Backbone as JSON Lines, residues from 0, in Angstrom:
{"i":0,"aa":"M","n":[16.52,4.81,-2.11],"ca":[15.26,5.22,-2.6],"c":[14.6,4.46,-1.55]}
{"i":1,"aa":"I","n":[13.53,5.43,-1.74],"ca":[12.68,4.94,-0.79],"c":[11.08,4.9,-2.14]}
{"i":2,"aa":"I","n":[10.08,3.13,-1.41],"ca":[9.53,3.03,-2.15],"c":[8.09,2.79,-1.9]}
{"i":3,"aa":"I","n":[7.08,3.67,-1.96],"ca":[6.32,3.71,-1.3],"c":[5.0,3.07,-2.51]}
{"i":4,"aa":"I","n":[4.38,1.89,-1.37],"ca":[3.4,0.48,-1.68],"c":[2.22,0.75,-1.55]}
{"i":5,"aa":"T","n":[1.3,1.28,-2.24],"ca":[0.03,1.42,-1.24],"c":[-0.89,0.95,-2.4]}
{"i":6,"aa":"G","n":[-2.45,1.05,-2.57],"ca":[-3.57,0.09,-2.63],"c":[-4.78,0.32,-2.24]}
{"i":7,"aa":"A","n":[-5.15,-0.72,-3.21],"ca":[-6.58,-1.31,-2.44],"c":[-6.43,-2.23,-1.63]}
{"i":8,"aa":"S","n":[-7.25,-2.86,-0.59],"ca":[-7.23,-4.14,0.35],"c":[-7.26,-5.15,-0.85]}
{"i":9,"aa":"H","n":[-6.15,-6.48,-0.1],"ca":[-5.76,-7.05,-0.7],"c":[-5.5,-7.59,-2.09]}
{"i":10,"aa":"T","n":[-4.89,-6.58,-2.84],"ca":[-4.08,-5.93,-3.78],"c":[-2.64,-6.74,-4.03]}
{"i":11,"aa":"G","n":[-2.15,-7.14,-2.76],"ca":[-0.45,-7.85,-2.98],"c":[0.28,-7.03,-2.02]}
{"i":12,"aa":"K","n":[-0.08,-5.8,-1.71],"ca":[1.59,-4.89,-1.35],"c":[2.54,-5.32,-0.95]}
{"i":13,"aa":"T","n":[2.08,-6.38,0.58],"ca":[3.31,-7.04,1.15],"c":[3.53,-8.25,0.35]}
{"i":14,"aa":"V","n":[2.48,-8.58,-0.33],"ca":[3.74,-9.78,-1.65],"c":[4.96,-8.98,-2.32]}
{"i":15,"aa":"L","n":[4.38,-7.96,-3.08],"ca":[5.02,-7.1,-3.84],"c":[6.21,-6.58,-2.84]}
{"i":16,"aa":"S","n":[5.95,-6.32,-1.33],"ca":[7.36,-5.69,-0.89],"c":[8.05,-6.97,-1.12]}
{"i":17,"aa":"Q","n":[7.81,-8.1,-0.26],"ca":[8.63,-9.36,-0.18],"c":[9.59,-9.35,-1.14]}
{"i":18,"aa":"R","n":[8.91,-9.29,-1.93],"ca":[9.47,-9.88,-3.73],"c":[10.94,-8.76,-3.88]}
{"i":19,"aa":"I","n":[9.73,-7.33,-3.36],"ca":[10.86,-6.6,-3.6],"c":[12.16,-6.43,-2.52]}
{"i":20,"aa":"L","n":[12.16,-7.07,-2.01],"ca":[13.22,-6.76,-0.6],"c":[13.85,-8.34,-1.0]}
{"i":21,"aa":"G","n":[13.25,-9.23,-2.1],"ca":[14.61,-10.77,-2.11],"c":[15.45,-9.95,-3.87]}
{"i":22,"aa":"K","n":[14.91,-8.49,-4.23],"ca":[15.23,-8.26,-5.82],"c":[16.23,-7.67,-5.55]}
{"i":23,"aa":"T","n":[16.08,-6.53,-4.1],"ca":[17.15,-5.36,-4.23],"c":[17.76,-4.94,-2.47]}
{"i":24,"aa":"Q","n":[17.1,-6.6,-1.74],"ca":[17.35,-6.44,-0.71],"c":[17.26,-4.8,0.39]}
{"i":25,"aa":"Y","n":[15.93,-4.46,0.03],"ca":[15.68,-3.3,0.8],"c":[14.66,-3.73,2.01]}
{"i":26,"aa":"P","n":[14.9,-3.24,2.55],"ca":[13.93,-3.54,3.81],"c":[12.56,-2.62,3.63]}
{"i":27,"aa":"Y","n":[11.61,-3.86,4.03],"ca":[10.09,-2.88,4.4],"c":[9.55,-3.1,5.37]}
{"i":28,"aa":"F","n":[8.96,-1.58,5.45],"ca":[8.28,-1.3,7.0],"c":[6.62,-1.15,6.12]}
{"i":29,"aa":"S","n":[6.19,-2.11,7.46],"ca":[4.47,-2.36,7.32],"c":[4.16,-0.98,7.76]}
{"i":30,"aa":"I","n":[2.99,-0.5,7.62],"ca":[2.61,0.98,8.62],"c":[1.39,-0.04,8.99]}
{"i":31,"aa":"D","n":[0.65,-1.33,8.98],"ca":[0.16,-2.03,9.39],"c":[0.28,-2.58,11.19]}
{"i":32,"aa":"H","n":[2.33,-2.83,11.2],"ca":[2.6,-2.81,12.1],"c":[2.23,-1.51,13.03]}
{"i":33,"aa":"L","n":[2.86,-0.38,12.79],"ca":[3.32,1.07,13.37],"c":[1.14,0.95,13.79]}
{"i":34,"aa":"K","n":[0.28,1.07,13.0],"ca":[-0.92,0.96,13.15],"c":[-1.41,0.05,14.73]}
{"i":35,"aa":"M","n":[-1.11,-1.01,14.56],"ca":[-1.44,-1.74,15.59],"c":[-0.65,-1.68,16.93]}
{"i":36,"aa":"G","n":[0.91,-1.03,16.62],"ca":[1.53,-1.33,17.66],"c":[1.31,0.12,18.45]}
{"i":37,"aa":"L","n":[0.27,0.99,17.89],"ca":[-0.02,2.39,18.38],"c":[-1.22,2.1,18.61]}
{"i":38,"aa":"I","n":[-2.09,1.16,18.7],"ca":[-3.49,1.01,19.04],"c":[-3.51,-0.39,20.48]}
{"i":39,"aa":"R","n":[-2.24,-0.99,20.13],"ca":[-2.37,-1.98,21.43],"c":[-1.1,-1.81,22.67]}
{"i":40,"aa":"S","n":[-0.61,-0.43,22.33],"ca":[-0.5,-0.02,23.39],"c":[-1.02,1.19,24.08]}
{"i":41,"aa":"G","n":[-2.27,1.61,23.42],"ca":[-2.96,2.03,24.44],"c":[-2.37,3.82,23.89]}
{"i":42,"aa":"N","n":[-1.41,4.32,22.61],"ca":[-1.09,5.52,22.29],"c":[-2.73,6.26,21.3]}
{"i":43,"aa":"T","n":[-3.48,5.66,21.09],"ca":[-4.64,6.17,20.4],"c":[-5.97,5.57,20.96]}
{"i":44,"aa":"S","n":[-6.61,5.87,20.62],"ca":[-8.38,5.48,20.6],"c":[-8.79,4.9,19.43]}
{"i":45,"aa":"L","n":[-7.93,5.21,18.86],"ca":[-8.23,4.89,17.21],"c":[-8.52,3.24,17.51]}
{"i":46,"aa":"T","n":[-9.33,2.37,16.59],"ca":[-9.33,0.99,16.01],"c":[-9.18,0.46,14.62]}
{"i":47,"aa":"P","n":[-8.79,-0.66,14.55],"ca":[-8.33,-0.98,13.05],"c":[-9.75,-0.84,12.75]}
{"i":48,"aa":"C","n":[-10.66,0.22,12.6],"ca":[-11.67,-0.27,12.14],"c":[-12.12,1.76,11.16]}
{"i":49,"aa":"D","n":[-10.8,2.65,11.98],"ca":[-11.22,3.63,11.69],"c":[-10.32,3.98,10.53]}
{"i":50,"aa":"D","n":[-10.24,3.11,9.1],"ca":[-9.51,3.99,8.58],"c":[-8.91,4.62,8.18]}
{"i":51,"aa":"D","n":[-10.25,6.04,7.96],"ca":[-9.93,7.75,7.31],"c":[-8.65,8.3,8.25]}
{"i":52,"aa":"K","n":[-9.13,7.99,9.6],"ca":[-8.83,8.34,10.55],"c":[-7.48,8.02,11.08]}
{"i":53,"aa":"L","n":[-7.44,6.54,10.81],"ca":[-5.86,6.09,10.82],"c":[-4.89,7.37,9.79]}
{"i":54,"aa":"T","n":[-5.67,7.17,8.54],"ca":[-4.35,7.82,7.46],"c":[-4.25,9.4,8.57]}
{"i":55,"aa":"D","n":[-5.26,10.09,8.96],"ca":[-4.52,11.65,9.15],"c":[-4.14,11.04,10.21]}
{"i":56,"aa":"Y","n":[-3.77,11.04,11.15],"ca":[-3.53,10.1,12.23],"c":[-2.17,9.69,12.22]}
{"i":57,"aa":"L","n":[-1.84,8.34,11.14],"ca":[-0.2,8.02,10.86],"c":[0.83,8.71,10.01]}
{"i":58,"aa":"W","n":[-0.1,9.4,8.88],"ca":[0.74,9.67,7.69],"c":[1.88,10.89,8.05]}
{"i":59,"aa":"P","n":[0.93,11.67,8.93],"ca":[2.47,12.51,9.63],"c":[4.28,11.08,10.36]}
{"i":60,"aa":"I","n":[3.49,10.37,10.87],"ca":[4.6,9.93,11.61],"c":[5.13,9.13,10.3]}
{"i":61,"aa":"V","n":[4.53,8.52,9.14],"ca":[5.17,8.31,7.88],"c":[6.03,8.7,7.49]}
{"i":62,"aa":"S","n":[5.22,9.65,7.05],"ca":[6.2,10.65,6.27],"c":[7.45,11.66,7.08]}
{"i":63,"aa":"E","n":[7.95,11.21,7.72],"ca":[8.95,11.93,8.54],"c":[9.82,10.77,8.71]}
{"i":64,"aa":"M","n":[9.26,9.65,8.95],"ca":[10.27,8.76,8.91],"c":[11.33,8.45,7.37]}
{"i":65,"aa":"I","n":[10.0,8.83,6.75],"ca":[10.6,8.09,5.06],"c":[11.55,9.57,4.68]}
{"i":66,"aa":"K","n":[11.46,10.62,5.51],"ca":[12.5,11.68,5.29],"c":[13.87,11.51,6.41]}
{"i":67,"aa":"T","n":[13.51,11.13,7.2],"ca":[14.29,10.36,7.67],"c":[15.35,9.26,7.21]}
{"i":68,"aa":"A","n":[15.12,8.34,6.3],"ca":[15.4,7.36,5.99],"c":[16.4,8.03,4.83]}
{"i":69,"aa":"I","n":[14.96,9.1,3.72],"ca":[16.38,9.54,3.04],"c":[17.4,10.86,3.18]}
{"i":70,"aa":"E","n":[17.69,11.48,4.52],"ca":[18.46,12.34,5.02],"c":[19.64,11.57,4.93]}
{"i":71,"aa":"N","n":[19.88,9.45,5.45],"ca":[20.82,9.15,6.37],"c":[20.88,8.49,4.81]}
{"i":72,"aa":"K","n":[20.21,8.08,3.88],"ca":[20.76,7.44,2.76],"c":[20.62,6.13,2.89]}
{"i":73,"aa":"Q","n":[19.17,6.15,3.16],"ca":[18.69,4.33,3.2],"c":[18.0,4.05,2.54]}
{"i":74,"aa":"N","n":[17.74,2.85,1.88],"ca":[16.64,2.39,1.34],"c":[15.74,1.42,1.99]}
{"i":75,"aa":"L","n":[14.3,2.24,1.61],"ca":[13.74,1.83,2.37],"c":[11.94,1.22,1.43]}
{"i":76,"aa":"V","n":[11.46,0.25,1.39],"ca":[10.3,-0.29,1.26],"c":[9.1,0.22,2.47]}
{"i":77,"aa":"V","n":[7.94,1.58,2.12],"ca":[6.49,1.29,2.54],"c":[5.89,1.05,2.17]}
{"i":78,"aa":"E","n":[5.16,0.39,3.1],"ca":[4.01,-0.51,2.44],"c":[2.85,-0.45,3.57]}
{"i":79,"aa":"G","n":[1.77,0.15,2.69],"ca":[0.09,0.08,3.29],"c":[-0.51,0.83,2.87]}
{"i":80,"aa":"C","n":[-1.83,0.94,3.3],"ca":[-2.48,1.41,2.91],"c":[-3.4,2.81,2.92]}
{"i":81,"aa":"Y","n":[-2.32,3.29,3.99],"ca":[-2.65,4.54,4.84],"c":[-1.7,5.48,4.5]}
{"i":82,"aa":"I","n":[-2.2,5.81,3.03],"ca":[-1.41,6.93,2.55],"c":[-2.11,7.29,1.54]}
{"i":83,"aa":"P","n":[-2.36,9.3,2.06],"ca":[-3.53,10.2,1.75],"c":[-3.12,10.14,0.02]}
{"i":84,"aa":"F","n":[-4.21,10.67,-0.41],"ca":[-3.95,11.09,-1.38],"c":[-3.06,11.7,-2.67]}
{"i":85,"aa":"D","n":[-2.82,13.07,-1.79],"ca":[-2.38,13.99,-1.63],"c":[-0.63,13.82,-1.0]}
{"i":86,"aa":"W","n":[-0.3,12.89,-0.9],"ca":[0.77,12.21,-0.11],"c":[2.22,13.29,-0.66]}
{"i":87,"aa":"R","n":[2.09,13.74,-1.68],"ca":[3.19,14.35,-2.44],"c":[3.44,15.8,-1.81]}
{"i":88,"aa":"K","n":[2.61,16.28,-1.21],"ca":[2.13,17.72,-0.56],"c":[3.44,17.79,1.2]}
{"i":89,"aa":"S","n":[3.76,16.34,1.62],"ca":[4.23,16.18,2.38],"c":[5.95,16.55,2.48]}
{"i":90,"aa":"F","n":[6.27,16.28,1.08],"ca":[7.69,16.91,0.65],"c":[8.09,17.73,-0.02]}
{"i":91,"aa":"T","n":[9.58,18.03,0.17],"ca":[9.87,19.14,-0.86],"c":[10.39,17.97,-2.18]}
{"i":92,"aa":"E","n":[10.35,18.92,-3.18],"ca":[11.35,18.11,-4.94],"c":[12.44,17.67,-3.99]}
{"i":93,"aa":"E","n":[13.4,17.94,-3.11],"ca":[14.18,17.02,-3.09],"c":[14.0,15.61,-2.48]}
{"i":94,"aa":"Y","n":[13.02,15.69,-1.72],"ca":[13.02,14.19,-0.96],"c":[12.33,13.52,-2.1]}
{"i":95,"aa":"L","n":[11.27,14.07,-3.04],"ca":[10.21,13.48,-4.01],"c":[11.28,13.03,-5.08]}
{"i":96,"aa":"S","n":[12.19,13.64,-5.59],"ca":[12.92,12.63,-6.52],"c":[13.82,11.21,-5.69]}
{"i":97,"aa":"E","n":[13.65,10.81,-4.39],"ca":[14.21,10.0,-4.05],"c":[13.24,8.8,-3.57]}
{"i":98,"aa":"I","n":[11.95,9.08,-4.31],"ca":[10.63,8.17,-3.49],"c":[10.42,8.09,-4.6]}
{"i":99,"aa":"K","n":[10.11,6.77,-5.19],"ca":[9.31,5.57,-6.41],"c":[7.67,5.27,-5.01]}
{"i":100,"aa":"F","n":[6.91,6.08,-6.09],"ca":[5.24,5.75,-5.91],"c":[4.83,4.48,-6.31]}
{"i":101,"aa":"I","n":[4.49,3.76,-5.55],"ca":[3.48,2.0,-6.36],"c":[2.3,2.26,-5.91]}
{"i":102,"aa":"C","n":[1.22,2.39,-6.68],"ca":[-0.46,2.19,-6.45],"c":[-0.97,0.98,-7.26]}
{"i":103,"aa":"L","n":[-1.69,-0.05,-6.14],"ca":[-2.3,-1.03,-6.57],"c":[-3.63,-1.24,-6.39]}
{"i":104,"aa":"A","n":[-4.35,-1.8,-7.74],"ca":[-5.31,-1.64,-7.57],"c":[-6.12,-3.12,-8.58]}
{"i":105,"aa":"M","n":[-7.45,-3.28,-8.2],"ca":[-8.09,-4.32,-9.27],"c":[-9.11,-3.56,-9.81]}
{"i":106,"aa":"T","n":[-9.12,-4.02,-10.88],"ca":[-10.67,-3.98,-11.64],"c":[-11.84,-4.68,-11.16]}
{"i":107,"aa":"D","n":[-13.04,-4.24,-11.03],"ca":[-14.18,-4.73,-11.62],"c":[-14.28,-6.4,-11.96]}
{"i":108,"aa":"K","n":[-13.79,-6.19,-12.98],"ca":[-13.98,-7.31,-13.8],"c":[-12.6,-8.18,-13.1]}
{"i":109,"aa":"Y","n":[-11.25,-8.06,-12.76],"ca":[-10.5,-8.67,-12.34],"c":[-11.09,-9.55,-11.15]}
{"i":110,"aa":"I","n":[-11.75,-8.36,-10.22],"ca":[-12.42,-8.79,-9.11],"c":[-13.34,-9.94,-8.84]}
{"i":111,"aa":"D","n":[-14.14,-10.08,-10.5],"ca":[-15.25,-10.88,-10.61],"c":[-14.79,-12.2,-11.34]}
{"i":112,"aa":"N","n":[-13.65,-12.17,-11.8],"ca":[-13.17,-13.54,-12.77],"c":[-12.28,-14.31,-11.32]}
{"i":113,"aa":"H","n":[-11.92,-13.21,-10.57],"ca":[-10.66,-14.0,-9.24],"c":[-11.01,-13.86,-7.94]}
{"i":114,"aa":"F","n":[-12.28,-13.51,-7.65],"ca":[-12.76,-13.31,-6.34],"c":[-11.98,-14.08,-5.22]}
{"i":115,"aa":"N","n":[-12.24,-15.73,-5.73],"ca":[-12.13,-17.18,-4.73],"c":[-10.77,-17.02,-4.5]}
{"i":116,"aa":"E","n":[-9.22,-16.34,-5.79],"ca":[-8.35,-17.26,-5.89],"c":[-7.39,-15.27,-5.05]}
{"i":117,"aa":"I","n":[-8.2,-14.11,-5.05],"ca":[-7.97,-13.37,-4.74],"c":[-7.72,-14.2,-2.87]}
{"i":118,"aa":"K","n":[-9.12,-14.48,-2.4],"ca":[-9.54,-14.7,-1.04],"c":[-8.32,-16.08,-0.72]}
{"i":119,"aa":"S","n":[-7.69,-16.44,-1.6],"ca":[-7.08,-17.53,-1.08],"c":[-5.78,-17.29,-1.23]}
{"i":120,"aa":"H","n":[-5.48,-15.85,-1.41],"ca":[-4.13,-15.8,-1.07],"c":[-4.6,-14.3,0.33]}
{"i":121,"aa":"A","n":[-5.39,-14.3,0.63],"ca":[-4.91,-13.39,1.54],"c":[-4.33,-13.5,2.64]}
{"i":122,"aa":"S","n":[-3.57,-14.67,2.91],"ca":[-2.74,-14.84,4.0],"c":[-1.47,-15.44,3.21]}
{"i":123,"aa":"D","n":[-1.42,-14.96,2.21],"ca":[-0.25,-15.4,1.64],"c":[1.41,-15.32,2.69]}
{"i":124,"aa":"V","n":[1.2,-14.01,3.44],"ca":[2.43,-13.24,3.66],"c":[2.38,-13.17,5.12]}
{"i":125,"aa":"E","n":[0.68,-12.87,5.67],"ca":[0.19,-12.63,7.11],"c":[-0.92,-13.3,7.34]}
{"i":126,"aa":"S","n":[-0.8,-14.09,8.5],"ca":[-1.52,-14.31,8.42],"c":[-3.6,-13.44,9.07]}
{"i":127,"aa":"R","n":[-4.51,-13.02,7.99],"ca":[-5.44,-12.58,8.96],"c":[-6.44,-13.03,9.85]}
{"i":128,"aa":"L","n":[-6.24,-12.57,10.92],"ca":[-7.76,-13.36,11.66],"c":[-8.58,-13.56,11.53]}
{"i":129,"aa":"D","n":[-9.25,-12.4,10.89],"ca":[-10.47,-12.54,10.1],"c":[-10.7,-11.76,8.75]}
{"i":130,"aa":"D","n":[-11.09,-12.6,8.15],"ca":[-11.43,-11.85,6.73],"c":[-12.58,-11.61,5.95]}
{"i":131,"aa":"S","n":[-14.09,-11.95,7.41],"ca":[-15.01,-12.17,6.94],"c":[-15.84,-10.96,6.14]}
{"i":132,"aa":"D","n":[-15.11,-9.96,6.4],"ca":[-15.76,-8.97,5.74],"c":[-15.42,-8.8,4.44]}
{"i":133,"aa":"C","n":[-14.13,-9.28,3.96],"ca":[-14.06,-9.41,2.27],"c":[-15.01,-10.47,1.26]}
{"i":134,"aa":"T","n":[-15.79,-8.93,0.99],"ca":[-16.37,-9.36,-0.51],"c":[-16.52,-8.71,-1.2]}
{"i":135,"aa":"A","n":[-17.07,-9.34,-2.53],"ca":[-16.61,-9.16,-4.15],"c":[-16.78,-7.62,-4.11]}
{"i":136,"aa":"D","n":[-18.14,-7.37,-3.72],"ca":[-18.25,-6.07,-3.77],"c":[-17.46,-4.93,-2.68]}
{"i":137,"aa":"W","n":[-17.83,-4.94,-1.41],"ca":[-16.7,-4.57,-0.91],"c":[-15.42,-4.72,-1.54]}
{"i":138,"aa":"L","n":[-14.71,-5.32,-1.61],"ca":[-13.44,-5.46,-2.73],"c":[-13.19,-3.99,-3.69]}
{"i":139,"aa":"K","n":[-14.75,-3.89,-4.69],"ca":[-15.32,-3.41,-5.54],"c":[-15.09,-2.02,-5.6]}
{"i":140,"aa":"T","n":[-15.56,-1.31,-4.45],"ca":[-15.58,0.18,-3.79],"c":[-14.31,0.54,-3.5]}
{"i":141,"aa":"D","n":[-13.59,-0.9,-2.61],"ca":[-12.57,-0.2,-1.88],"c":[-11.9,0.57,-3.0]}
{"i":142,"aa":"N","n":[-11.44,-0.56,-4.12],"ca":[-10.59,-0.78,-5.05],"c":[-11.05,0.65,-5.68]}
{"i":143,"aa":"R","n":[-12.21,0.82,-6.44],"ca":[-12.7,2.0,-6.66],"c":[-12.45,3.16,-6.4]}
{"i":144,"aa":"A","n":[-12.74,3.2,-5.08],"ca":[-12.15,4.79,-4.27],"c":[-10.39,5.18,-4.69]}
{"i":145,"aa":"I","n":[-9.86,4.07,-4.32],"ca":[-8.51,4.03,-4.38],"c":[-8.12,4.65,-5.49]}
{"i":146,"aa":"I","n":[-8.45,4.18,-6.93],"ca":[-8.52,4.4,-8.16],"c":[-8.99,5.65,-8.54]}
{"i":147,"aa":"E","n":[-9.98,6.34,-8.13],"ca":[-10.39,7.55,-8.17],"c":[-9.72,8.46,-7.55]}
{"i":148,"aa":"G","n":[-9.66,8.03,-6.16],"ca":[-8.89,8.91,-5.69],"c":[-6.71,9.28,-6.23]}
{"i":149,"aa":"F","n":[-6.79,8.04,-6.55],"ca":[-4.99,8.62,-6.48],"c":[-4.96,9.57,-8.19]}
{"i":150,"aa":"T","n":[-6.19,8.59,-9.13],"ca":[-5.89,8.91,-10.5],"c":[-5.96,10.82,-10.02]}
{"i":151,"aa":"K","n":[-7.26,11.47,-9.19],"ca":[-7.86,12.48,-9.51],"c":[-6.61,13.6,-9.08]}
{"i":152,"aa":"A","n":[-5.6,13.36,-8.11],"ca":[-4.65,13.55,-7.63],"c":[-3.61,13.53,-7.98]}
{"i":153,"aa":"G","n":[-3.86,13.06,-9.48],"ca":[-2.44,13.02,-10.43],"c":[-1.67,11.6,-10.54]}
{"i":154,"aa":"E","n":[-1.88,10.92,-9.27],"ca":[-0.94,9.39,-9.68],"c":[-1.63,8.47,-10.78]}
{"i":155,"aa":"R","n":[-0.2,7.48,-11.05],"ca":[-0.51,6.94,-11.36],"c":[-1.06,5.23,-10.67]}
{"i":156,"aa":"V","n":[-1.72,5.16,-10.77],"ca":[-2.53,3.36,-10.31],"c":[-2.03,1.78,-11.67]}
{"i":157,"aa":"T","n":[-1.55,1.23,-10.87],"ca":[-0.86,-0.43,-11.51],"c":[-2.65,-0.48,-11.74]}
{"i":158,"aa":"L","n":[-3.28,-0.93,-12.28],"ca":[-4.79,-2.07,-12.84],"c":[-4.39,-3.63,-12.75]}
{"i":159,"aa":"I","n":[-4.59,-4.18,-12.39],"ca":[-4.67,-4.8,-12.7],"c":[-5.73,-5.88,-12.94]}
{"i":160,"aa":"E","n":[-5.61,-6.28,-14.41],"ca":[-6.95,-6.83,-14.78],"c":[-7.03,-7.53,-15.47]}
{"i":161,"aa":"D","n":[-5.73,-8.46,-15.83],"ca":[-5.99,-9.44,-16.22],"c":[-5.51,-10.87,-15.71]}
{"i":162,"aa":"D","n":[-4.05,-10.55,-15.7],"ca":[-3.48,-11.55,-15.27],"c":[-2.32,-10.81,-14.0]}
{"i":163,"aa":"Y","n":[-3.01,-11.18,-13.08],"ca":[-1.24,-10.94,-11.48],"c":[-0.27,-10.69,-11.93]}
{"i":164,"aa":"E","n":[0.1,-11.89,-11.74],"ca":[1.87,-11.9,-12.19],"c":[2.45,-11.07,-12.95]}
{"i":165,"aa":"S","n":[1.23,-11.7,-14.39],"ca":[2.56,-10.46,-15.21],"c":[2.49,-9.01,-15.04]}
{"i":166,"aa":"T","n":[1.22,-8.19,-14.43],"ca":[1.29,-6.9,-14.0],"c":[2.42,-7.11,-12.5]}
{"i":167,"aa":"I","n":[2.29,-7.7,-11.95],"ca":[3.54,-7.65,-10.63],"c":[5.26,-7.28,-11.31]}
{"i":168,"aa":"G","n":[4.88,-8.54,-11.77],"ca":[6.54,-9.02,-12.76],"c":[6.7,-7.58,-13.35]}
{"i":169,"aa":"E","n":[5.83,-6.67,-13.78],"ca":[5.95,-5.11,-14.85],"c":[6.43,-4.25,-13.54]}
{"i":170,"aa":"V","n":[5.38,-4.53,-12.48],"ca":[6.57,-3.51,-11.04],"c":[7.67,-3.87,-11.04]}
{"i":171,"aa":"L","n":[7.93,-4.84,-11.02],"ca":[9.49,-5.46,-10.86],"c":[10.28,-5.02,-11.15]}
{"i":172,"aa":"K","n":[9.87,-5.16,-12.94],"ca":[11.2,-4.44,-13.97],"c":[11.17,-3.06,-13.82]}
{"i":173,"aa":"S","n":[9.99,-2.38,-13.04],"ca":[10.31,-0.82,-13.08],"c":[10.99,-0.29,-12.12]}
{"i":174,"aa":"I","n":[11.84,-1.48,-11.26],"ca":[12.68,-0.86,-9.8],"c":[13.91,-1.35,-10.34]}
């Protein structure tokens, strides 16, 4: 089984991946690590700020990694924001039957009511070197884009509306 976890920034994708690891023992792969490895090694001229271009650059690699894991009958959680809205087009039905897709996004109301809490958890799993660009308005814009893009593509988006822990708990129960 492959579990793809994507969503807006600061929604807890990495935290959820670690919880799934604890529950299932499925290893997880962070697309951010691939991104930074390619950037730092000089294998791309893209920068961490080139989000849209990075999705186009990274997805062909990540999708082939997913196919390889499925062919090898390996379980894997793939986590990151560089998943295109039309990700399903990269796979045949044979592959899609082995993939569970999870997309996390926060509502404007949740961000308004919990912004300081969101910021306080930004480094729960990984240390963010500079999180100064994270504002409530930026988070709302990012989350709205994720909700709109994946919804238009026919994907289910798990909305974090009131209680983060209960929402994530429901996601974990579905695995």
